[in-house]
Coordinates of C-alpha atoms in Angstrom, one line a residue:
G1 CA -20.2 -15.3 1.0
S2 CA -18.2 -12.8 -1.1
V3 CA -14.7 -11.8 -0.2
F4 CA -13.2 -8.4 -0.8
S5 CA -9.6 -7.3 -0.2
E6 CA -7.6 -4.3 -1.4
P7 CA -3.9 -3.6 -1.1
S8 CA -3.7 -0.6 1.1
G9 CA -3.2 -2.6 4.0
K10 CA -3.4 -2.9 7.7
G11 CA -4.8 -5.6 10.0
K12 CA -8.3 -4.2 9.8
G13 CA -7.8 -3.5 6.1
P14 CA -5.9 -0.4 5.2
H15 CA -4.4 1.2 8.2
S16 CA -4.4 4.3 10.4
C17 CA -1.6 5.5 12.7
N18 CA -3.6 5.4 15.9
A19 CA -5.5 2.1 16.1
G20 CA -5.4 -1.4 14.8
G21 CA -3.7 -4.7 15.1
P22 CA -0.6 -5.9 16.9
Q23 CA 2.5 -3.7 17.2
T24 CA 6.0 -4.3 18.1
R25 CA 7.4 -2.4 21.1
H26 CA 9.9 0.4 20.6
E27 CA 11.0 3.3 22.7
E28 CA 8.9 5.6 20.5
K29 CA 5.9 3.4 20.3
K30 CA 3.7 6.0 18.8
T31 CA 5.7 5.9 15.5
N32 CA 4.7 2.3 14.9
P33 CA 1.8 2.0 12.5
P34 CA -0.8 -0.8 13.2
A35 CA -0.8 -4.2 11.6
Q36 CA -1.7 -4.5 8.0
K37 CA -1.8 -7.1 5.2
S38 CA -1.2 -6.5 1.6
P39 CA -2.8 -9.1 -0.7
P40 CA -3.5 -8.3 -4.4
P41 CA -6.6 -6.2 -5.1
R42 CA -9.5 -8.5 -5.8
V43 CA -13.2 -8.9 -5.4
G44 CA -14.8 -12.3 -5.7
G45 CA -16.5 -15.3 -4.1
G46 CA -13.2 -16.8 -2.9
A47 CA -9.6 -17.2 -3.9
K48 CA -10.5 -19.3 -6.9
N49 CA -13.3 -17.1 -8.1
V50 CA -11.7 -13.7 -8.6
I51 CA -13.8 -11.2 -10.7
F52 CA -11.6 -8.2 -10.4
E53 CA -7.8 -7.7 -10.4
K54 CA -5.5 -4.8 -11.2
Y55 CA -1.7 -4.7 -11.1
F56 CA 1.3 -2.6 -11.7
P57 CA 2.9 -2.7 -15.2
L58 CA 6.4 -4.0 -14.7
D59 CA 8.0 -1.1 -16.6
L60 CA 6.5 1.3 -14.1
V61 CA 7.7 -0.8 -11.2
Q62 CA 11.2 -0.5 -12.5
A63 CA 10.9 3.3 -13.0
I64 CA 9.6 3.9 -9.5
F65 CA 12.2 1.7 -7.9
D66 CA 15.0 3.4 -9.9
E67 CA 13.9 6.8 -8.7
A68 CA 13.6 5.7 -5.1
N69 CA 17.0 4.1 -5.3
R70 CA 18.5 7.3 -6.7
R71 CA 17.0 9.2 -3.7
G72 CA 18.1 6.6 -1.2
L73 CA 14.6 5.9 -0.1
H74 CA 13.3 2.5 1.3
I75 CA 10.9 1.0 -1.2
Q76 CA 9.3 -2.5 -1.4
T77 CA 6.7 -4.4 -3.3
Y78 CA 4.7 -7.6 -2.7
D79 CA 3.8 -10.9 -4.2
E80 CA 0.8 -12.9 -2.9
R81 CA 2.7 -14.2 0.2
Q82 CA 5.4 -11.8 1.2
V83 CA 7.1 -8.4 1.0
L84 CA 9.8 -8.1 -1.7
V85 CA 12.9 -5.9 -1.5
E86 CA 16.1 -5.4 -3.4
P87 CA 19.3 -6.0 -1.5
R88 CA 19.8 -2.3 -0.8
C89 CA 16.6 -2.2 1.2
D90 CA 17.2 -5.5 3.2
G91 CA 17.6 -3.7 6.5
E92 CA 16.0 -2.3 9.6
A93 CA 13.0 -0.7 7.8
V94 CA 11.7 -3.8 6.2
R95 CA 12.3 -5.9 9.3
R96 CA 10.5 -3.5 11.5
Y97 CA 7.6 -3.2 9.0
C98 CA 7.3 -7.0 8.8
S99 CA 7.3 -7.4 12.6
I100 CA 4.4 -5.0 12.7
I101 CA 2.3 -6.5 9.9
L102 CA 3.3 -10.1 10.7
M103 CA 4.5 -11.0 7.2
E104 CA 7.8 -12.4 5.9
H105 CA 10.0 -10.6 3.4
S106 CA 12.3 -11.9 0.7
V107 CA 15.2 -10.3 -1.2
V108 CA 15.1 -10.3 -5.0
P109 CA 18.2 -9.4 -7.0
S110 CA 16.3 -6.7 -8.8
V111 CA 12.7 -5.9 -9.6
A112 CA 13.8 -6.3 -13.2
A113 CA 13.7 -10.1 -12.4
L114 CA 10.0 -10.0 -11.5
T115 CA 7.8 -12.1 -13.8
R116 CA 4.4 -11.2 -12.3
E117 CA 3.1 -7.7 -11.9
P118 CA 2.7 -6.6 -8.3
A119 CA -0.3 -4.9 -6.8
K120 CA 1.4 -2.0 -5.2
M121 CA 4.6 -0.4 -3.9
L122 CA 5.3 1.1 -0.6
L123 CA 7.9 3.6 0.6
I124 CA 8.8 3.8 4.3
D125 CA 10.5 6.4 6.4
F126 CA 10.1 6.1 10.1
Q127 CA 12.0 9.3 10.8
D128 CA 11.0 12.0 8.3
K129 CA 7.9 12.4 6.2
A130 CA 9.3 15.2 4.0
P131 CA 11.3 12.9 1.6
L132 CA 8.1 10.8 1.1
E133 CA 6.1 13.9 0.4
D134 CA 8.6 15.0 -2.2
F135 CA 8.5 11.5 -3.8
R136 CA 4.7 11.5 -3.9
Q137 CA 4.8 14.8 -5.8
W138 CA 7.2 13.4 -8.2
V139 CA 5.1 10.3 -8.8
L140 CA 1.9 12.3 -9.4
E141 CA 3.7 14.8 -11.7
R142 CA 5.4 12.2 -13.8
Y143 CA 2.8 9.3 -13.7
G144 CA -0.4 10.8 -12.4
D145 CA -2.4 9.6 -15.4
K146 CA -1.4 6.0 -14.6
L147 CA -0.7 5.9 -10.9
D148 CA -2.1 7.2 -7.6
S149 CA -0.1 7.8 -4.4
F150 CA -1.2 8.7 -0.9
F151 CA -0.2 8.3 2.7
S152 CA -1.9 5.4 4.6
C153 CA 0.1 6.5 7.7
E154 CA 2.7 9.1 8.4
Q155 CA 5.4 6.6 7.7
Y156 CA 4.0 4.8 4.7
L157 CA 3.6 6.2 1.2
E158 CA 1.5 3.9 -1.0
I159 CA 1.7 3.8 -4.8
I160 CA -1.0 2.0 -6.7
P161 CA -2.5 1.9 -10.2
R162 CA -4.8 4.8 -11.0
G163 CA -8.4 3.9 -10.5
L164 CA -7.8 1.3 -7.8
S165 CA -9.1 2.6 -4.6
K166 CA -11.3 1.7 -1.7
G167 CA -14.0 3.8 -3.2
S168 CA -14.1 1.9 -6.5
A169 CA -13.8 -1.4 -4.6
L170 CA -16.7 -0.5 -2.4
L171 CA -18.9 0.2 -5.5
Q172 CA -17.8 -3.0 -7.1
L173 CA -18.6 -5.0 -4.1
A174 CA -22.0 -3.3 -3.6
G175 CA -22.8 -4.0 -7.2
L176 CA -21.8 -7.7 -6.8
L177 CA -24.0 -8.1 -3.8
G178 CA -26.9 -6.1 -5.3
I179 CA -26.7 -3.4 -2.6
P180 CA -27.7 0.2 -3.6
Q181 CA -24.9 2.7 -3.2
E182 CA -27.0 4.8 -0.9
N183 CA -27.3 1.8 1.5
T184 CA -23.6 1.4 1.9
V185 CA -21.6 2.5 5.0
A186 CA -17.9 3.0 5.3
A187 CA -15.6 4.1 8.2
G188 CA -12.0 5.2 7.9
D189 CA -9.3 7.2 9.6
A190 CA -6.5 7.8 7.0
A191 CA -6.0 9.5 3.6
N192 CA -6.3 6.2 1.8
D193 CA -9.9 6.0 3.1
L194 CA -11.2 9.2 1.5
S195 CA -12.4 7.7 -1.7
M196 CA -14.4 5.1 0.2
L197 CA -15.9 7.7 2.6
K198 CA -17.0 9.7 -0.4
A199 CA -18.4 6.8 -2.3
A200 CA -20.4 5.3 0.5
G201 CA -24.0 6.3 1.2
V202 CA -22.8 7.0 4.8
G203 CA -19.1 7.9 5.4
V204 CA -17.9 7.9 9.0
A205 CA -14.5 9.5 9.8
M206 CA -12.9 7.9 12.8
C207 CA -10.8 10.0 15.1

C-alpha cells in the first residue's frame, strides 16, 4: 500500500491540544500537547519509493533561528530520526517535548553546521502564546512568499515551506491512488488541519 506522512506532527499525524497519544504527567496536565512524530514530508509507496519531498532552504533555517535566538525563544528542527537543537535550547522545553512525542533529541553546535535541509522548524512556549504569535507575524511578513506558519497546538508554532500542507498532501495522495477529490474525507481539530478540511470532499471538524 501507499504511505503518506507530513511534518506537522502528533501521534495520530499532526496534533491537537485535547486528544491523541501518550502524555507525560505534570501538575498542569492540560498544557501538555498529545504525542506527535515529525518525519520529513513525503508521499510514496514506502521509504525507498518517495515521490514527493519538500524541505527548508538552509539559508532560511539560519535566518529563522537567528531571529528566534535574538528574541530568546525556544526553537528546534529535525532530521529523519530526532529533534535537533542548538546548545541554548538544550533545556527543559525540548526534554518535555521529547517525553511527550517519544523522540530523542540531539544538540548541534549551530544550524549553520547542517548539511541536509530539514523539513520544518518548531517554536515552543509552554507558558505564554503571545511571543509565538508575534514571531508568526514576523515570519509571514518577512518570508510569507516562501514560508507558512501556524499553530498546531497552543504551545507549538510550526514553520514549514510555503505550499506544503495537509491539503496539498491529501490531493497528492488522492491523485496517486486514483481517488476523486470529491470522494475524500478528512477530520481534524487544529489550525494546521484547515487546508486538509477545505481540500477534502468531506471535511469533519473534531471538537
